[in-house]
Coordinates of C-alpha atoms and ligand atoms in Angstrom, one line a residue:
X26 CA 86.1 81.3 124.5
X27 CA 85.1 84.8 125.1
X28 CA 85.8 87.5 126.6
X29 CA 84.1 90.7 128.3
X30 CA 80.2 91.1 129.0
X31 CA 79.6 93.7 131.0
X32 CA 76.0 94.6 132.3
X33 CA 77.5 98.0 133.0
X34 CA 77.7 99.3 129.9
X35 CA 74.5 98.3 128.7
X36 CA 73.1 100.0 131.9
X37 CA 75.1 103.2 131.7
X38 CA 75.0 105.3 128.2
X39 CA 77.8 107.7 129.2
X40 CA 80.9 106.2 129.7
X41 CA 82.7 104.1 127.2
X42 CA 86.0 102.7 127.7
X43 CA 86.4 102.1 124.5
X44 CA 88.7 103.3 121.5
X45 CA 88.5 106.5 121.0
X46 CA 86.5 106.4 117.7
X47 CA 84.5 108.8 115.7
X48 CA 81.1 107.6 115.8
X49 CA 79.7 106.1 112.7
X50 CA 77.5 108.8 111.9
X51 CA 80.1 111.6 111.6
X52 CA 81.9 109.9 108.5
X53 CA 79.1 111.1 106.0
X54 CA 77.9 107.5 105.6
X55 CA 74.8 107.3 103.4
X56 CA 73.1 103.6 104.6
X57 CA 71.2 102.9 102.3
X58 CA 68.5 99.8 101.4
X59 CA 68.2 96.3 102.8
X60 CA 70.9 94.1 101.5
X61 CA 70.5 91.3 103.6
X62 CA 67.1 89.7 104.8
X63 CA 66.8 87.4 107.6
X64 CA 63.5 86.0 107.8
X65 CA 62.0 83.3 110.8
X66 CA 65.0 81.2 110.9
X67 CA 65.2 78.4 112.7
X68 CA 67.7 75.8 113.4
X69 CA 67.8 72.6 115.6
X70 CA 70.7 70.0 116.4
X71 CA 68.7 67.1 117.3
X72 CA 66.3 68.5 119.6
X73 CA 68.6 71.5 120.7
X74 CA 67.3 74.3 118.9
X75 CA 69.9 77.0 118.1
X76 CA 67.9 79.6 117.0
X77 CA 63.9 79.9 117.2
X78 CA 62.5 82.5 114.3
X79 CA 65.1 84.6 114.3
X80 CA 64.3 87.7 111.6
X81 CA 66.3 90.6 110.7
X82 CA 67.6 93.1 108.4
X83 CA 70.8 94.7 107.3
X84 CA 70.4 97.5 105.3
X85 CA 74.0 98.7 102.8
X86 CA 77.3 100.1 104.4
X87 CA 75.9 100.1 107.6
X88 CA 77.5 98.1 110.4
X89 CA 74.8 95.8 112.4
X90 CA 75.9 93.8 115.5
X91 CA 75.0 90.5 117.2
X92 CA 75.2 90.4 120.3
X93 CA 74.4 87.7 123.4
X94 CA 75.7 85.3 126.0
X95 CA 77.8 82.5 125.3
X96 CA 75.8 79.7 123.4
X97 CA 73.3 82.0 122.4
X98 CA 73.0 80.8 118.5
X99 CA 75.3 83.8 116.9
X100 CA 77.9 81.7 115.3
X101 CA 75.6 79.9 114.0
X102 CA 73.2 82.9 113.0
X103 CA 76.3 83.4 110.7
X104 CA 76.9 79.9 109.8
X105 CA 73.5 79.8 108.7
X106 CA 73.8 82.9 106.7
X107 CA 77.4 81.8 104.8
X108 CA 76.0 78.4 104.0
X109 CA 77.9 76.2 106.5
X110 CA 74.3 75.4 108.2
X111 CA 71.3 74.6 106.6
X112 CA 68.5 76.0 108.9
X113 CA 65.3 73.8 109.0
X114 CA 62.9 76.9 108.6
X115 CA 63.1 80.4 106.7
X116 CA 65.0 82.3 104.3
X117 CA 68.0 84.5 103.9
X118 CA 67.8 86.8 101.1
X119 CA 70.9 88.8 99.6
X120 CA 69.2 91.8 97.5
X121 CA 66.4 90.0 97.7
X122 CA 67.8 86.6 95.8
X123 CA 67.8 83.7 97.9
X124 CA 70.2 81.7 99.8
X125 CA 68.3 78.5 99.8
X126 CA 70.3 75.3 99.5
X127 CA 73.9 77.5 98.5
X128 CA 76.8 76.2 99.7
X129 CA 79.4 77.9 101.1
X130 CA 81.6 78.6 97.7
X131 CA 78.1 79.8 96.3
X132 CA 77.5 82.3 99.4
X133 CA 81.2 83.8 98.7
X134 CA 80.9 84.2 95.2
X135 CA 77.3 86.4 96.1
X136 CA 79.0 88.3 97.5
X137 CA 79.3 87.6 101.7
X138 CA 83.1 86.4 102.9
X139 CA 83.7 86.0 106.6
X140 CA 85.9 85.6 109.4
X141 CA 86.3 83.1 111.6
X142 CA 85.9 82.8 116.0
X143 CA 88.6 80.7 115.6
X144 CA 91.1 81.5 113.0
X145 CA 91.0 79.7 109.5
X146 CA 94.4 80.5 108.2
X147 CA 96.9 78.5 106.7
X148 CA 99.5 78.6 109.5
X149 CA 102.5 77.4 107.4
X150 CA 101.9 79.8 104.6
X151 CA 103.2 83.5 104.5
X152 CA 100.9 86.2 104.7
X153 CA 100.6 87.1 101.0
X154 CA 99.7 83.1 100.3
X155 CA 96.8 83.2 102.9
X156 CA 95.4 86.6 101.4
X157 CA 95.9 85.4 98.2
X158 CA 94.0 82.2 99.0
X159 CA 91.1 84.5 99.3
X160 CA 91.6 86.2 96.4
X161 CA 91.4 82.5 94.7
X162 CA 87.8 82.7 94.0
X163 CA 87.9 85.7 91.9
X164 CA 90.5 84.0 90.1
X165 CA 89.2 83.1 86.5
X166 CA 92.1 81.0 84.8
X167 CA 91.6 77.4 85.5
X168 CA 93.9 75.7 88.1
X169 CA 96.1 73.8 85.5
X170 CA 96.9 77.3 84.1
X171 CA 97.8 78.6 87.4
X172 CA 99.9 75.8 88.3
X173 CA 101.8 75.8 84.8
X174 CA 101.8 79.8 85.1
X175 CA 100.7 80.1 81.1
X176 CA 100.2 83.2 79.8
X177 CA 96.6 84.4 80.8
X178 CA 96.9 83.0 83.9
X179 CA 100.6 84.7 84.8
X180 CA 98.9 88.1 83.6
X181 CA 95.8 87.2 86.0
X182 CA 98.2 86.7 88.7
X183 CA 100.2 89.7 88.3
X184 CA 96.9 91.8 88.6
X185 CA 95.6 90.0 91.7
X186 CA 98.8 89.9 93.9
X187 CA 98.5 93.9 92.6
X188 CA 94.8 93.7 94.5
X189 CA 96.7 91.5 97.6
X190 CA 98.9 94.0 98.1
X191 CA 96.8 97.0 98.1
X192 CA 95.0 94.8 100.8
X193 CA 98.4 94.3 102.2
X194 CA 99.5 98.0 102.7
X195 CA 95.6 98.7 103.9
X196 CA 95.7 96.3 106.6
X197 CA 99.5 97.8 107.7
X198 CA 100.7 94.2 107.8
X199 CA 103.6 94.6 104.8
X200 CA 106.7 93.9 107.2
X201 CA 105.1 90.5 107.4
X202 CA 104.2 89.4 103.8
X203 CA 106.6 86.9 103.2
X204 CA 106.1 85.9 107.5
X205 CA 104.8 82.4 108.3
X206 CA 101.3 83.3 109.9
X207 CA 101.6 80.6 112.6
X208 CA 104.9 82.5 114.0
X209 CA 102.9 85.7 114.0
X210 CA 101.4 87.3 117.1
X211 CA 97.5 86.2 117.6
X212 CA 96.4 90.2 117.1
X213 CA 98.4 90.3 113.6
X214 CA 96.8 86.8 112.8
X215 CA 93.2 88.0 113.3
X216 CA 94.1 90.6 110.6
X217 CA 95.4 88.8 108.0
X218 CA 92.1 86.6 108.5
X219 CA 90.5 90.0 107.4
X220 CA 92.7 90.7 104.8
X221 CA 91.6 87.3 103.1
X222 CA 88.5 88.0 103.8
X223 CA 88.7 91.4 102.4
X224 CA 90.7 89.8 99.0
X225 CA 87.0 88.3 97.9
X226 CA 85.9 92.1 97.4
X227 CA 82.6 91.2 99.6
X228 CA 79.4 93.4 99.4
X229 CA 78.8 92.0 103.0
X230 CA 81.2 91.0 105.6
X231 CA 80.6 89.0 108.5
X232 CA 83.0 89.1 111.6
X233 CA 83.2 86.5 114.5
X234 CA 84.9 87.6 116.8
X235 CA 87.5 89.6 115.6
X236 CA 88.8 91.4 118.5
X237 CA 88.6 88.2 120.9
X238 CA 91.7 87.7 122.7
X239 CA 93.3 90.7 121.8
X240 CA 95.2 93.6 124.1
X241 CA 93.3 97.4 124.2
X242 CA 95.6 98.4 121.4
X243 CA 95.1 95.2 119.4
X244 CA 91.4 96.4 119.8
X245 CA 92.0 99.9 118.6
X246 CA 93.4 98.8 115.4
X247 CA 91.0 95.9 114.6
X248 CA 88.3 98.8 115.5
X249 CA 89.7 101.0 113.2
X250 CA 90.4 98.9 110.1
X251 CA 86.6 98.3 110.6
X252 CA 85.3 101.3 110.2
X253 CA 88.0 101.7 107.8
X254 CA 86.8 98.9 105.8
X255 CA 82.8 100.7 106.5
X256 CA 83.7 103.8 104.9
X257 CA 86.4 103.4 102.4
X258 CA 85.0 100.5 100.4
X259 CA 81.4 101.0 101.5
X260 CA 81.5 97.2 102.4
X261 CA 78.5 96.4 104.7
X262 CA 79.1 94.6 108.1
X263 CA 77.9 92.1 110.1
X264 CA 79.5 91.7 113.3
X265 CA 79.7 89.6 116.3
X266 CA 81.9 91.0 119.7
X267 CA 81.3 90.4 122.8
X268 CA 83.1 93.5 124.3
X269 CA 79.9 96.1 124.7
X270 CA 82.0 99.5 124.7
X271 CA 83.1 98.9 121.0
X272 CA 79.7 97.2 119.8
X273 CA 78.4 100.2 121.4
X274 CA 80.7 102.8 119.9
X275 CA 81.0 101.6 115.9
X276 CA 77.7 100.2 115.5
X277 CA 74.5 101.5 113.7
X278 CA 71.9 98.7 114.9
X279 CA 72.3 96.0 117.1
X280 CA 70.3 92.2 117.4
X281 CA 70.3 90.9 120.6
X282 CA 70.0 87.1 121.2
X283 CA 69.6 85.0 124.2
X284 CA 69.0 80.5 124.0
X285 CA 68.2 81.4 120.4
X286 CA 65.9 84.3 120.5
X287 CA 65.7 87.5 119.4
X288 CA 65.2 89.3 123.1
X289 CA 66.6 93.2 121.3
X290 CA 67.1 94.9 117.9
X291 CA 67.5 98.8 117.1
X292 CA 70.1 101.2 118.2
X293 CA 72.5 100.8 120.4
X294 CA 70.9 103.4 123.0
X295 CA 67.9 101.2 122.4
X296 CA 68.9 98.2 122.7
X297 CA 71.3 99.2 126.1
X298 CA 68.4 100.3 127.9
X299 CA 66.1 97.6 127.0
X300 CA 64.9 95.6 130.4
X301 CA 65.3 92.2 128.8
X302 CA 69.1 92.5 127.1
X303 CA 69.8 94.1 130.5
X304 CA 68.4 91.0 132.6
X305 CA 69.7 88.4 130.0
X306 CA 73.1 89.6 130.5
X307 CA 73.1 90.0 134.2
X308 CA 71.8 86.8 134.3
X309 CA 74.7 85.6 132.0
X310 CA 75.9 82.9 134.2
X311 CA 76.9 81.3 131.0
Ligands
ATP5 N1 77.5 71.9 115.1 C1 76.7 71.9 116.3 N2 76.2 70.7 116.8 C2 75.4 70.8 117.9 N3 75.1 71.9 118.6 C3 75.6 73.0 118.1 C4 76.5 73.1 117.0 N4 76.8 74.4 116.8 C5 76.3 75.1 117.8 N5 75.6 74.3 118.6 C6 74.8 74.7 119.8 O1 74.0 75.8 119.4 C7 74.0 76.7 120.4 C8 74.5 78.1 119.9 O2 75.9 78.0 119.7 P1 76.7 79.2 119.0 O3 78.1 78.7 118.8 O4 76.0 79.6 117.8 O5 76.7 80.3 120.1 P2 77.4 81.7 120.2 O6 76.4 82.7 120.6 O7 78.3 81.9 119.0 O8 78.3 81.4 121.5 P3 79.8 82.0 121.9 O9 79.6 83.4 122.4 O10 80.3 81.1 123.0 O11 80.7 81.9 120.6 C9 74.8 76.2 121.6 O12 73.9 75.5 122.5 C10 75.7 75.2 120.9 O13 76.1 74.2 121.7
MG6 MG1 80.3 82.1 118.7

C-alpha cells in the first residue's frame, strides 16, 4: 500500500520537499479545452459505494491530480474511466464521445492507456517485449502475419520497434532492453510500465501510483519523465500520488476525494488550504 500523507503540506504553502522542478507553468504550456468529462458518477460493490456523483474535468496537456486517503474510490475513479468498471450512474466523455459500455481494449484504442498501482508487466519478458506489448494495439498486420513475420508485417515491425526504442532511449532505460523486467529494481520496473504505456501514443494518460515505493531519487526521475512526457508530447495527464510535495509541485488542478466524494477540486494552493481536504487528511486514520 501507500505511502506518505502529510497534513503538513497541505497546511503549509511554502515549503516543499520535493524534487526540485520547474513548476508547470514556466514550460510555455498552452492547456487548452476539456478532453475528458467526468460527469455524476457513481459506483457501488454491493451496497459499498465507491464513489457517490463524482464530476470532473480535464482539460488538454494539463496534468490533473487525484488525491485522498486510502480507500477513497481513486483507483477505481480510473478503473471506471479505462473501462475495467462499469459505474452504475453517469458518463465519461472523451472529446465529448462517450465511454458508455467500452471495454477496456476500446478505452485504449480512444485514446487513454494507463498504469498500474501494482505493476502489470510481463516479468519474464525483456524490456523491449513488455514496451512492445503496448505498442501491440497500434499494430495493424494480423497476428498470423506477425507470428509468420511475412512481408507487411516484418516492415510493420521494423517501424514500431523504431517507435519502442525512441520510447526506450526517452525513458533512459536502454542498458536494460534485452533485461528480464522481474530481475530489475522496482523504480526501473515502474518505468518500463510507463514506457508501455507511453508505446499506445495516448492523448490521455492515467498514472496509479507511479512513484509508490520508490527512493527520493527514484522520485525525481519518475517526476521528471512526467513532465517530460507533459511537455514534449503534449500528452494530457491524469494522476494519482499520494506523496503531497510532488502532487503539489507538477500539478495544474487537483480533485480531492474522501469515502467516495468529491470534498476539493481547483489548484493546488486551493485545494491545500481548503478546511475540508485539511480535516479529511488529519483525520486519515485510514
Ligand atoms: N473490486 C472491488 N470489489 C469490492 N470493493 C471494491 C473493489 N474495488 C474497490 N473497492 C472498494 O472501493 C473503495 C475504494 O477503493 P479504491 O481502491 O478505489 O481506493 P483508493 O483511493 O485507490 O485507495 P488506495 O490509496 O489505498 O489505493 C474501497 O472501500 C474498496 O474496498
Ligand atoms: Mg488505489
Amino acid at each position: 500500500m501507500n505511502a506518505i500523507v502529510s497534513s503538513e503540506l497541505l497546511a503549509q504553502p511554502a515549503t516543499m520537499p520535493s524534487p526540485d522542478l520547474e513548476p508547470p507553468a514556466a514550460t510555455g504550456r498552452r492547456i487548452g479545452d476539456v478532453i475528458l468529462a467526468v460527469n455524476h458518477i457513481t459506483l457501488r460493490f454491493g451496497g459499498v459505494k465507491a464513489l457517490t456523483d463524482i464530476s470532473f474535468d480535464v482539460r488538454e496537456h494539463e496534468i490533473r491530480s487525484i488525491i485522498g486517503p486510502n480507500g477513497a474510490g481513486k483507483s477505481s475513479m480510473l478503473n471506471c474511466i479505462n473501462g475495467v468498471y462499469q459505474p452504475q450512474e453517469g458518463s465519461i466523455t472523451l472529446r465529448g464521445k462517450s465511454f458508455k459500455n467500452m471495454n477496456p481494449r476500446q478505452v485504449a484504442e480512444a485514446g487513454v492507456a494507463r498504469t498500474f498501482q501494482n505493476l502489470a508487466l510481463f516479468k519474464g519478458m525483456s524490456v523491449l517485449d513488455n514496451i512492445m506489448a503496448g505498442r501491440n494495439l497500434r499494430m495493424k498486420a494480423n497476428i498470423f502475419q506477425q507470428a509468420l513475420r511475412l512481408g507487411p508485417a516484418l516492415r510493420e515491425e521494423i517501424a514500431q520497434r523504431e517507435k519502442v526504442e525512441r520510447i526506450i532511449d526517452f525513458l533512459e532505460i536502454q542498458p536494460w532492453r534485452k533485461t528480464p523486467v522481474g530481475r530489475l529494481p522496482y523504480g526501473l520496473q515502474k518505468r518500463v510500465d510507463l514506457g508501455r504505456a507511453l508505446a499506445m501514443e495516448p492523448s490521455v494518460l492515467l498514472l496509479d501510483e507511479p512513484m509508490a515505493g520508490m527512493n527520493v531519487e527514484e522520485k525525481q526521475d519518475m517526476c521528471r519523465f512526467i513532465l517530460d512526457v507533459n511537455d514534449e508530447f503534449g500528452t494530457t495527464i491524469v494522476l494519482i500520488e499520494h506523496d503531497m510535495g510532488v502532487v503539489m509541485d507538477i500539478s495544474d488542478r487537483v480533485v480531492v476525494l474522501d469515502y467516495g466524494k468529491k470534498i476539493g477540486d481547483g489548484a493546488p494552493d486551493e485545494v491545500r488550504s481548503n478546511p475540508d481536504v485539511i480535516s479529511a487528511y488529519l483525520g486519515a486514520g485510514h
